[in-house]
Amino acid sequence: LNLSSMHSISETKMDALVKMGPESWKGWAEFNMQHITRTFPNYKTSVAGENFNPLIPWSMGCQLVSLNIQSPGAEVWVNDGRFRENGSCGYVLKPNRLIHGRSQASSAMREVTSKIETEFPVIVSLRVLAGNRLPRRSPCKVAKKSSILPFNPRVRVSLYDGMVSDHKNVMPLHHNTKVVKGNGLNPTWNESKTECANFKVLSPSLAMIVFSVWDVQDDGESGTFVGASAVPVSCMRQGYRSVPLFDQNHMRIGMHSFASLLVNARIRAGNETKENEKSIDLPLGETSTNMS
């Protein structure tokens, strides 16, 4: 195919290629080392305002991934967090393994079955400790009387990982904190090491962590959206970090100007046991402005 042409693939065709197995999407990743590919949502999802997981085409080296940006949701938060990595200029460099493929050193060490080099997994532990100035949702009218419902915040921490062995790996993993009753100004969760989110990240150069806050009125409901922030795993720093929260339009204005979460992040090699665990720093990208 012509190297100067851009190839467009719909969401339906992309999903079909993924389900064909690892050899199919690895071949697509190798194809995108010398070609430009654009993916776009199909007609049905565009009308319904739905989105597909952008980690799927990113994992295959696709350069342009179109989303229904008018529909707020986790996929749009992931996209927003990915490009804030480079100052929101609109461009982020792909991982080296998706640009240049397997290095000569790694090729000599083991049999080469693909030009795409395999990453070493890491384990990310995230303790949600507290929140600060979380924006209250608007008052509602109940029985023709204005009443303000109590603010009961809960945090959901989600991992969106890249594709490694099969398409099931891109299904997001979730961790929910407990609900803090009636305190949105300075809620405290103070999760212990046994209660916190522990994710094994198979593709650290592409994976994203999403922090989202929800106002839960009943135990059975998912809650009303309060704020969210997405952080690339490759840009995370260890220790106690402040995570700024953004509104549905990915902005920090009005009541979201000072909203944030306090978390404790730890990263260790994926093959380390708890008896011999060792924290590591990820030299995978520039420090993100999402976590300070």
PDB file of C-alpha atoms in Angstrom:
ATOM      1  CA  LEU A   1       0.000   0.000   0.000  1.00  0.00           C
ATOM      2  CA  ASN A   2       1.002   3.589  -0.616  1.00  0.00           C
ATOM      3  CA  LEU A   3       3.024   4.938   2.306  1.00  0.00           C
ATOM      4  CA  SER A   4       1.699   8.462   1.703  1.00  0.00           C
ATOM      5  CA  SER A   5      -1.954   7.417   2.053  1.00  0.00           C
ATOM      6  CA  MET A   6      -4.000   7.411   5.248  1.00  0.00           C
ATOM      7  CA  HIS A   7      -6.091   4.315   5.830  1.00  0.00           C
ATOM      8  CA  SER A   8      -9.425   4.657   7.638  1.00  0.00           C
ATOM      9  CA  ILE A   9     -10.903   1.765   9.621  1.00  0.00           C
ATOM     10  CA  SER A  10     -14.292   1.793  11.312  1.00  0.00           C
ATOM     11  CA  GLU A  11     -14.950   0.654  14.853  1.00  0.00           C
ATOM     12  CA  THR A  12     -16.710  -2.463  13.545  1.00  0.00           C
ATOM     13  CA  LYS A  13     -13.755  -3.569  11.407  1.00  0.00           C
ATOM     14  CA  MET A  14     -11.327  -2.762  14.202  1.00  0.00           C
ATOM     15  CA  ASP A  15     -13.271  -4.948  16.642  1.00  0.00           C
ATOM     16  CA  ALA A  16     -13.329  -7.785  14.113  1.00  0.00           C
ATOM     17  CA  LEU A  17      -9.555  -7.596  13.651  1.00  0.00           C
ATOM     18  CA  VAL A  18      -9.004  -7.673  17.395  1.00  0.00           C
ATOM     19  CA  LYS A  19     -11.141 -10.776  17.861  1.00  0.00           C
ATOM     20  CA  MET A  20      -9.081 -12.619  15.241  1.00  0.00           C
ATOM     21  CA  GLY A  21      -6.336 -13.016  17.814  1.00  0.00           C
ATOM     22  CA  PRO A  22      -2.895 -11.691  18.803  1.00  0.00           C
ATOM     23  CA  GLU A  23      -1.290 -12.367  15.429  1.00  0.00           C
ATOM     24  CA  SER A  24      -3.846 -10.121  13.754  1.00  0.00           C
ATOM     25  CA  TRP A  25      -3.350  -7.067  15.944  1.00  0.00           C
ATOM     26  CA  LYS A  26       0.429  -7.550  16.115  1.00  0.00           C
ATOM     27  CA  GLY A  27       0.474  -7.545  12.332  1.00  0.00           C
ATOM     28  CA  TRP A  28      -1.573  -4.355  12.373  1.00  0.00           C
ATOM     29  CA  ALA A  29       0.906  -2.751  14.793  1.00  0.00           C
ATOM     30  CA  GLU A  30       3.766  -3.649  12.448  1.00  0.00           C
ATOM     31  CA  PHE A  31       1.771  -2.217   9.534  1.00  0.00           C
ATOM     32  CA  ASN A  32       1.390   1.084  11.398  1.00  0.00           C
ATOM     33  CA  MET A  33       5.142   1.453  11.757  1.00  0.00           C
ATOM     34  CA  GLN A  34       5.243   2.632   8.140  1.00  0.00           C
ATOM     35  CA  HIS A  35       1.640   3.658   7.500  1.00  0.00           C
ATOM     36  CA  ILE A  36      -0.871   6.084   8.996  1.00  0.00           C
ATOM     37  CA  THR A  37      -4.201   4.696  10.193  1.00  0.00           C
ATOM     38  CA  ARG A  38      -7.306   6.503  11.366  1.00  0.00           C
ATOM     39  CA  THR A  39     -10.103   4.818  13.319  1.00  0.00           C
ATOM     40  CA  PHE A  40     -13.577   6.232  13.770  1.00  0.00           C
ATOM     41  CA  PRO A  41     -16.828   5.243  15.555  1.00  0.00           C
ATOM     42  CA  ASN A  42     -19.494   3.547  13.506  1.00  0.00           C
ATOM     43  CA  TYR A  43     -22.821   5.183  12.718  1.00  0.00           C
ATOM     44  CA  LYS A  44     -24.838   3.464  15.452  1.00  0.00           C
ATOM     45  CA  THR A  45     -22.523   4.457  18.288  1.00  0.00           C
ATOM     46  CA  SER A  46     -22.278   8.005  16.940  1.00  0.00           C
ATOM     47  CA  VAL A  47     -26.058   8.400  17.023  1.00  0.00           C
ATOM     48  CA  ALA A  48     -26.265   6.860  20.507  1.00  0.00           C
ATOM     49  CA  GLY A  49     -23.388   9.021  21.742  1.00  0.00           C
ATOM     50  CA  GLU A  50     -21.294   6.007  22.765  1.00  0.00           C
ATOM     51  CA  ASN A  51     -17.547   5.464  22.441  1.00  0.00           C
ATOM     52  CA  PHE A  52     -15.115   2.586  22.104  1.00  0.00           C
ATOM     53  CA  ASN A  53     -12.015   2.113  24.221  1.00  0.00           C
ATOM     54  CA  PRO A  54      -9.227   4.206  22.615  1.00  0.00           C
ATOM     55  CA  LEU A  55      -6.586   1.919  24.187  1.00  0.00           C
ATOM     56  CA  ILE A  56      -7.426  -0.693  21.546  1.00  0.00           C
ATOM     57  CA  PRO A  57      -6.276   1.300  18.476  1.00  0.00           C
ATOM     58  CA  TRP A  58      -3.480   2.968  20.464  1.00  0.00           C
ATOM     59  CA  SER A  59      -2.100  -0.466  21.330  1.00  0.00           C
ATOM     60  CA  MET A  60      -1.987  -1.283  17.631  1.00  0.00           C
ATOM     61  CA  GLY A  61      -0.076   1.848  16.737  1.00  0.00           C
ATOM     62  CA  CYS A  62      -2.948   3.786  15.165  1.00  0.00           C
ATOM     63  CA  GLN A  63      -2.006   7.440  14.887  1.00  0.00           C
ATOM     64  CA  LEU A  64      -5.474   9.035  14.684  1.00  0.00           C
ATOM     65  CA  VAL A  65      -8.273   7.798  16.958  1.00  0.00           C
ATOM     66  CA  SER A  66     -11.596   9.590  16.555  1.00  0.00           C
ATOM     67  CA  LEU A  67     -14.154   9.672  19.388  1.00  0.00           C
ATOM     68  CA  ASN A  68     -17.595  11.140  19.960  1.00  0.00           C
ATOM     69  CA  ILE A  69     -16.130  13.950  22.008  1.00  0.00           C
ATOM     70  CA  GLN A  70     -19.570  15.450  22.648  1.00  0.00           C
ATOM     71  CA  SER A  71     -20.451  12.456  24.860  1.00  0.00           C
ATOM     72  CA  PRO A  72     -18.777  12.647  28.301  1.00  0.00           C
ATOM     73  CA  GLY A  73     -17.600   9.345  29.692  1.00  0.00           C
ATOM     74  CA  ALA A  74     -14.587   7.293  30.720  1.00  0.00           C
ATOM     75  CA  GLU A  75     -13.308   6.900  27.150  1.00  0.00           C
ATOM     76  CA  VAL A  76     -13.263  10.670  26.649  1.00  0.00           C
ATOM     77  CA  TRP A  77     -11.547  11.159  30.031  1.00  0.00           C
ATOM     78  CA  VAL A  78      -8.873   8.666  28.947  1.00  0.00           C
ATOM     79  CA  ASN A  79      -8.357  10.538  25.685  1.00  0.00           C
ATOM     80  CA  ASP A  80      -8.162  13.873  27.503  1.00  0.00           C
ATOM     81  CA  GLY A  81      -5.606  12.565  29.998  1.00  0.00           C
ATOM     82  CA  ARG A  82      -3.455  11.026  27.277  1.00  0.00           C
ATOM     83  CA  PHE A  83      -2.966  14.303  25.421  1.00  0.00           C
ATOM     84  CA  ARG A  84      -2.558  16.425  28.539  1.00  0.00           C
ATOM     85  CA  GLU A  85       0.699  14.479  28.879  1.00  0.00           C
ATOM     86  CA  ASN A  86       2.234  16.779  26.256  1.00  0.00           C
ATOM     87  CA  GLY A  87       0.724  20.053  27.392  1.00  0.00           C
ATOM     88  CA  SER A  88      -2.553  19.476  25.508  1.00  0.00           C
ATOM     89  CA  CYS A  89      -0.859  20.397  22.230  1.00  0.00           C
ATOM     90  CA  GLY A  90      -2.733  17.621  20.420  1.00  0.00           C
ATOM     91  CA  TYR A  91       0.210  15.309  19.728  1.00  0.00           C
ATOM     92  CA  VAL A  92       1.852  12.573  21.807  1.00  0.00           C
ATOM     93  CA  LEU A  93       4.741  10.442  20.595  1.00  0.00           C
ATOM     94  CA  LYS A  94       4.001   6.733  20.393  1.00  0.00           C
ATOM     95  CA  PRO A  95       6.077   4.339  22.544  1.00  0.00           C
ATOM     96  CA  ASN A  96       9.376   3.393  20.900  1.00  0.00           C
ATOM     97  CA  ARG A  97       8.342  -0.232  20.582  1.00  0.00           C
ATOM     98  CA  LEU A  98       5.456   0.841  18.315  1.00  0.00           C
ATOM     99  CA  ILE A  99       7.706   3.110  16.251  1.00  0.00           C
ATOM    100  CA  HIS A 100      10.977   1.205  15.850  1.00  0.00           C
ATOM    101  CA  GLY A 101       9.924  -2.257  16.977  1.00  0.00           C
ATOM    102  CA  ARG A 102      12.173  -4.744  18.722  1.00  0.00           C
ATOM    103  CA  SER A 103      15.674  -3.517  19.525  1.00  0.00           C
ATOM    104  CA  GLN A 104      18.739  -5.446  18.356  1.00  0.00           C
ATOM    105  CA  ALA A 105      19.719  -6.246  21.936  1.00  0.00           C
ATOM    106  CA  SER A 106      16.401  -7.795  22.778  1.00  0.00           C
ATOM    107  CA  SER A 107      16.310  -9.649  19.445  1.00  0.00           C
ATOM    108  CA  ALA A 108      19.591 -11.367  20.206  1.00  0.00           C
ATOM    109  CA  MET A 109      18.444 -12.459  23.641  1.00  0.00           C
ATOM    110  CA  ARG A 110      15.422 -14.456  22.578  1.00  0.00           C
ATOM    111  CA  GLU A 111      13.600 -15.744  19.541  1.00  0.00           C
ATOM    112  CA  VAL A 112      11.891 -13.088  17.502  1.00  0.00           C
ATOM    113  CA  THR A 113       8.228 -13.901  16.888  1.00  0.00           C
ATOM    114  CA  SER A 114       7.150 -10.329  16.237  1.00  0.00           C
ATOM    115  CA  LYS A 115       8.687  -6.958  15.533  1.00  0.00           C
ATOM    116  CA  ILE A 116       6.767  -5.591  18.534  1.00  0.00           C
ATOM    117  CA  GLU A 117       8.785  -5.809  21.722  1.00  0.00           C
ATOM    118  CA  THR A 118       7.043  -7.103  24.841  1.00  0.00           C
ATOM    119  CA  GLU A 119       6.933  -4.833  27.883  1.00  0.00           C
ATOM    120  CA  PHE A 120       7.716  -5.773  31.455  1.00  0.00           C
ATOM    121  CA  PRO A 121       4.580  -5.541  33.636  1.00  0.00           C
ATOM    122  CA  VAL A 122       4.425  -3.437  36.783  1.00  0.00           C
ATOM    123  CA  ILE A 123       2.123  -3.439  39.796  1.00  0.00           C
ATOM    124  CA  VAL A 124       0.552  -0.099  40.673  1.00  0.00           C
ATOM    125  CA  SER A 125      -0.878   0.376  44.181  1.00  0.00           C
ATOM    126  CA  LEU A 126      -3.061   3.446  44.718  1.00  0.00           C
ATOM    127  CA  ARG A 127      -4.403   4.450  48.128  1.00  0.00           C
ATOM    128  CA  VAL A 128      -7.134   7.093  48.067  1.00  0.00           C
ATOM    129  CA  LEU A 129      -6.623   9.095  51.237  1.00  0.00           C
ATOM    130  CA  ALA A 130      -8.767  12.234  51.099  1.00  0.00           C
ATOM    131  CA  GLY A 131     -10.531  14.792  48.952  1.00  0.00           C
ATOM    132  CA  ASN A 132     -10.551  18.565  48.992  1.00  0.00           C
ATOM    133  CA  ARG A 133     -13.310  21.003  47.989  1.00  0.00           C
ATOM    134  CA  LEU A 134     -15.321  18.540  45.949  1.00  0.00           C
ATOM    135  CA  PRO A 135     -18.081  20.407  44.060  1.00  0.00           C
ATOM    136  CA  ARG A 136     -21.587  19.689  45.297  1.00  0.00           C
ATOM    137  CA  ARG A 137     -24.168  18.745  42.715  1.00  0.00           C
ATOM    138  CA  SER A 138     -26.996  21.214  42.123  1.00  0.00           C
ATOM    139  CA  PRO A 139     -29.959  21.292  44.530  1.00  0.00           C
ATOM    140  CA  CYS A 140     -33.000  19.368  43.357  1.00  0.00           C
ATOM    141  CA  LYS A 141     -36.656  19.917  43.899  1.00  0.00           C
ATOM    142  CA  VAL A 142     -38.516  17.235  45.766  1.00  0.00           C
ATOM    143  CA  ALA A 143     -42.295  17.442  46.272  1.00  0.00           C
ATOM    144  CA  LYS A 144     -42.265  21.049  45.005  1.00  0.00           C
ATOM    145  CA  LYS A 145     -39.889  22.054  47.788  1.00  0.00           C
ATOM    146  CA  SER A 146     -36.286  22.961  47.279  1.00  0.00           C
ATOM    147  CA  SER A 147     -34.036  20.640  49.260  1.00  0.00           C
ATOM    148  CA  ILE A 148     -30.319  19.982  49.246  1.00  0.00           C
ATOM    149  CA  LEU A 149     -29.392  16.324  49.331  1.00  0.00           C
ATOM    150  CA  PRO A 150     -26.408  15.259  51.452  1.00  0.00           C
ATOM    151  CA  PHE A 151     -23.152  14.906  49.575  1.00  0.00           C
ATOM    152  CA  ASN A 152     -21.898  11.303  49.780  1.00  0.00           C
ATOM    153  CA  PRO A 153     -18.707  11.025  47.688  1.00  0.00           C
ATOM    154  CA  ARG A 154     -17.161   7.791  46.498  1.00  0.00           C
ATOM    155  CA  VAL A 155     -14.054   7.391  44.339  1.00  0.00           C
ATOM    156  CA  ARG A 156     -13.690   4.891  41.531  1.00  0.00           C
ATOM    157  CA  VAL A 157     -10.153   4.063  40.382  1.00  0.00           C
ATOM    158  CA  SER A 158     -10.033   2.404  36.952  1.00  0.00           C
ATOM    159  CA  LEU A 159      -7.216   0.862  34.921  1.00  0.00           C
ATOM    160  CA  TYR A 160      -7.343   1.001  31.126  1.00  0.00           C
ATOM    161  CA  ASP A 161      -4.515  -1.261  29.982  1.00  0.00           C
ATOM    162  CA  GLY A 162      -3.028  -1.886  26.558  1.00  0.00           C
ATOM    163  CA  MET A 163      -3.387  -5.086  24.589  1.00  0.00           C
ATOM    164  CA  VAL A 164      -0.829  -7.779  25.284  1.00  0.00           C
ATOM    165  CA  SER A 165      -2.105 -11.315  24.759  1.00  0.00           C
ATOM    166  CA  ASP A 166      -5.788 -11.077  23.842  1.00  0.00           C
ATOM    167  CA  HIS A 167      -8.616  -8.580  23.465  1.00  0.00           C
ATOM    168  CA  LYS A 168      -9.932  -9.291  26.967  1.00  0.00           C
ATOM    169  CA  ASN A 169      -6.954  -7.437  28.453  1.00  0.00           C
ATOM    170  CA  VAL A 170      -8.393  -4.083  27.372  1.00  0.00           C
ATOM    171  CA  MET A 171     -11.480  -4.482  29.533  1.00  0.00           C
ATOM    172  CA  PRO A 172     -11.070  -1.871  32.300  1.00  0.00           C
ATOM    173  CA  LEU A 173     -10.533  -2.938  35.901  1.00  0.00           C
ATOM    174  CA  HIS A 174     -12.270  -0.975  38.664  1.00  0.00           C
ATOM    175  CA  HIS A 175     -11.782  -0.339  42.357  1.00  0.00           C
ATOM    176  CA  ASN A 176     -14.376   1.510  44.452  1.00  0.00           C
ATOM    177  CA  THR A 177     -13.719   3.181  47.778  1.00  0.00           C
ATOM    178  CA  LYS A 178     -16.240   3.289  50.578  1.00  0.00           C
ATOM    179  CA  VAL A 179     -18.880   6.046  50.637  1.00  0.00           C
ATOM    180  CA  VAL A 180     -18.249   9.009  52.936  1.00  0.00           C
ATOM    181  CA  LYS A 181     -21.604  10.223  54.230  1.00  0.00           C
ATOM    182  CA  GLY A 182     -22.422  13.926  54.173  1.00  0.00           C
ATOM    183  CA  ASN A 183     -18.945  15.380  53.612  1.00  0.00           C
ATOM    184  CA  GLY A 184     -17.850  16.806  50.296  1.00  0.00           C
ATOM    185  CA  LEU A 185     -15.628  19.580  51.649  1.00  0.00           C
ATOM    186  CA  ASN A 186     -12.853  17.368  53.016  1.00  0.00           C
ATOM    187  CA  PRO A 187     -13.886  13.677  52.863  1.00  0.00           C
ATOM    188  CA  THR A 188     -11.438  11.143  54.253  1.00  0.00           C
ATOM    189  CA  TRP A 189     -11.159   7.570  52.980  1.00  0.00           C
ATOM    190  CA  ASN A 190      -7.667   6.781  54.326  1.00  0.00           C
ATOM    191  CA  GLU A 191      -7.493   3.393  52.600  1.00  0.00           C
ATOM    192  CA  SER A 192      -5.072   0.871  54.017  1.00  0.00           C
ATOM    193  CA  LYS A 193      -2.650  -1.197  51.943  1.00  0.00           C
ATOM    194  CA  THR A 194      -5.092  -4.105  51.969  1.00  0.00           C
ATOM    195  CA  GLU A 195      -8.082  -1.959  50.938  1.00  0.00           C
ATOM    196  CA  CYS A 196      -6.449   0.039  48.146  1.00  0.00           C
ATOM    197  CA  ALA A 197      -6.416  -0.501  44.390  1.00  0.00           C
ATOM    198  CA  ASN A 198      -3.747  -2.957  43.219  1.00  0.00           C
ATOM    199  CA  PHE A 199      -3.455  -3.261  39.453  1.00  0.00           C
ATOM    200  CA  LYS A 200      -1.055  -5.392  37.426  1.00  0.00           C
ATOM    201  CA  VAL A 201      -0.285  -3.238  34.401  1.00  0.00           C
ATOM    202  CA  LEU A 202       0.776  -5.271  31.379  1.00  0.00           C
ATOM    203  CA  SER A 203       1.516  -2.334  29.081  1.00  0.00           C
ATOM    204  CA  PRO A 204       2.891   0.544  31.196  1.00  0.00           C
ATOM    205  CA  SER A 205       3.773   2.713  28.192  1.00  0.00           C
ATOM    206  CA  LEU A 206       0.107   2.919  27.121  1.00  0.00           C
ATOM    207  CA  ALA A 207      -2.000   2.210  30.211  1.00  0.00           C
ATOM    208  CA  MET A 208      -4.136   4.918  31.830  1.00  0.00           C
ATOM    209  CA  ILE A 209      -5.425   5.336  35.381  1.00  0.00           C
ATOM    210  CA  VAL A 210      -8.769   7.137  35.757  1.00  0.00           C
ATOM    211  CA  PHE A 211      -9.864   8.694  39.060  1.00  0.00           C
ATOM    212  CA  SER A 212     -13.569   9.574  39.103  1.00  0.00           C
ATOM    213  CA  VAL A 213     -15.689  10.890  41.980  1.00  0.00           C
ATOM    214  CA  TRP A 214     -19.394  10.112  42.309  1.00  0.00           C
ATOM    215  CA  ASP A 215     -22.133  11.383  44.621  1.00  0.00           C
ATOM    216  CA  VAL A 216     -23.952   8.265  45.843  1.00  0.00           C
ATOM    217  CA  GLN A 217     -27.374   8.636  47.488  1.00  0.00           C
ATOM    218  CA  ASP A 218     -28.280   4.951  47.622  1.00  0.00           C
ATOM    219  CA  ASP A 219     -25.953   1.984  48.034  1.00  0.00           C
ATOM    220  CA  GLY A 220     -27.285   0.372  44.882  1.00  0.00           C
ATOM    221  CA  GLU A 221     -26.873   3.328  42.531  1.00  0.00           C
ATOM    222  CA  SER A 222     -23.826   4.209  40.484  1.00  0.00           C
ATOM    223  CA  GLY A 223     -24.016   7.841  41.563  1.00  0.00           C
ATOM    224  CA  THR A 224     -23.950  11.281  39.995  1.00  0.00           C
ATOM    225  CA  PHE A 225     -20.747  12.422  38.350  1.00  0.00           C
ATOM    226  CA  VAL A 226     -18.716  14.952  40.325  1.00  0.00           C
ATOM    227  CA  GLY A 227     -15.282  15.106  38.700  1.00  0.00           C
ATOM    228  CA  ALA A 228     -12.585  12.982  37.081  1.00  0.00           C
ATOM    229  CA  SER A 229      -8.949  12.905  36.054  1.00  0.00           C
ATOM    230  CA  ALA A 230      -6.978  10.506  33.854  1.00  0.00           C
ATOM    231  CA  VAL A 231      -3.233   9.947  34.313  1.00  0.00           C
ATOM    232  CA  PRO A 232      -0.874   7.921  32.066  1.00  0.00           C
ATOM    233  CA  VAL A 233       0.887   5.207  34.065  1.00  0.00           C
ATOM    234  CA  SER A 234       4.147   6.187  32.335  1.00  0.00           C
ATOM    235  CA  CYS A 235       3.870   9.676  33.877  1.00  0.00           C
ATOM    236  CA  MET A 236       2.943   8.690  37.410  1.00  0.00           C
ATOM    237  CA  ARG A 237       5.272   9.547  40.262  1.00  0.00           C
ATOM    238  CA  GLN A 238       5.451   7.638  43.512  1.00  0.00           C
ATOM    239  CA  GLY A 239       4.566   8.980  46.931  1.00  0.00           C
ATOM    240  CA  TYR A 240       1.840  11.307  48.156  1.00  0.00           C
ATOM    241  CA  ARG A 241       0.299  13.121  45.188  1.00  0.00           C
ATOM    242  CA  SER A 242      -2.477  15.609  44.577  1.00  0.00           C
ATOM    243  CA  VAL A 243      -4.756  14.684  41.659  1.00  0.00           C
ATOM    244  CA  PRO A 244      -6.694  17.657  40.225  1.00  0.00           C
ATOM    245  CA  LEU A 245     -10.274  16.930  39.203  1.00  0.00           C
ATOM    246  CA  PHE A 246     -11.900  18.145  35.984  1.00  0.00           C
ATOM    247  CA  ASP A 247     -15.555  18.647  35.080  1.00  0.00           C
ATOM    248  CA  GLN A 248     -17.434  16.902  32.256  1.00  0.00           C
ATOM    249  CA  ASN A 249     -15.977  19.364  29.758  1.00  0.00           C
ATOM    250  CA  HIS A 250     -12.403  18.581  30.910  1.00  0.00           C
ATOM    251  CA  MET A 251     -11.969  21.998  32.489  1.00  0.00           C
ATOM    252  CA  ARG A 252     -10.991  23.321  35.927  1.00  0.00           C
ATOM    253  CA  ILE A 253     -13.234  26.343  36.275  1.00  0.00           C
ATOM    254  CA  GLY A 254     -15.895  27.434  38.734  1.00  0.00           C
ATOM    255  CA  MET A 255     -16.482  24.899  41.491  1.00  0.00           C
ATOM    256  CA  HIS A 256     -13.856  22.569  40.003  1.00  0.00           C
ATOM    257  CA  SER A 257     -11.054  25.137  40.246  1.00  0.00           C
ATOM    258  CA  PHE A 258      -9.683  23.706  43.501  1.00  0.00           C
ATOM    259  CA  ALA A 259     -11.188  20.185  43.598  1.00  0.00           C
ATOM    260  CA  SER A 260      -8.593  17.468  44.112  1.00  0.00           C
ATOM    261  CA  LEU A 261      -7.832  14.061  45.593  1.00  0.00           C
ATOM    262  CA  LEU A 262      -4.909  13.083  47.812  1.00  0.00           C
ATOM    263  CA  VAL A 263      -3.532   9.666  46.892  1.00  0.00           C
ATOM    264  CA  ASN A 264      -0.492   7.564  47.692  1.00  0.00           C
ATOM    265  CA  ALA A 265       1.071   5.809  44.698  1.00  0.00           C
ATOM    266  CA  ARG A 266       3.511   2.908  44.700  1.00  0.00           C
ATOM    267  CA  ILE A 267       4.937   1.135  41.652  1.00  0.00           C
ATOM    268  CA  ARG A 268       6.917  -2.084  41.716  1.00  0.00           C
ATOM    269  CA  ALA A 269       8.058  -4.637  39.185  1.00  0.00           C
ATOM    270  CA  GLY A 270       5.357  -7.097  38.194  1.00  0.00           C
ATOM    271  CA  ASN A 271       7.525 -10.145  38.888  1.00  0.00           C
ATOM    272  CA  GLU A 272       8.365  -9.101  42.450  1.00  0.00           C
ATOM    273  CA  THR A 273       6.773 -10.958  45.354  1.00  0.00           C
ATOM    274  CA  LYS A 274       5.503  -9.174  48.442  1.00  0.00           C
ATOM    275  CA  GLU A 275       8.368 -10.646  50.451  1.00  0.00           C
ATOM    276  CA  ASN A 276      10.908  -9.201  48.002  1.00  0.00           C
ATOM    277  CA  GLU A 277       8.994  -6.287  46.543  1.00  0.00           C
ATOM    278  CA  LYS A 278      10.996  -3.381  45.214  1.00  0.00           C
ATOM    279  CA  SER A 279       9.669   0.003  44.215  1.00  0.00           C
ATOM    280  CA  ILE A 280      10.777   1.325  40.841  1.00  0.00           C
ATOM    281  CA  ASP A 281      10.540   4.509  38.847  1.00  0.00           C
ATOM    282  CA  LEU A 282       9.192   4.304  35.321  1.00  0.00           C
ATOM    283  CA  PRO A 283      11.467   6.092  32.823  1.00  0.00           C
ATOM    284  CA  LEU A 284       8.733   5.911  30.205  1.00  0.00           C
ATOM    285  CA  GLY A 285       7.726   9.490  29.614  1.00  0.00           C
ATOM    286  CA  GLU A 286       7.751  13.051  30.755  1.00  0.00           C
ATOM    287  CA  THR A 287       6.221  13.921  34.109  1.00  0.00           C
ATOM    288  CA  SER A 288       2.546  14.661  33.648  1.00  0.00           C
ATOM    289  CA  THR A 289       0.812  17.765  34.904  1.00  0.00           C
ATOM    290  CA  ASN A 290      -2.056  15.556  36.076  1.00  0.00           C
ATOM    291  CA  MET A 291      -0.366  14.522  39.304  1.00  0.00           C
ATOM    292  CA  SER A 292       1.708  16.971  41.272  1.00  0.00           C
TER     293      SER A 292
END
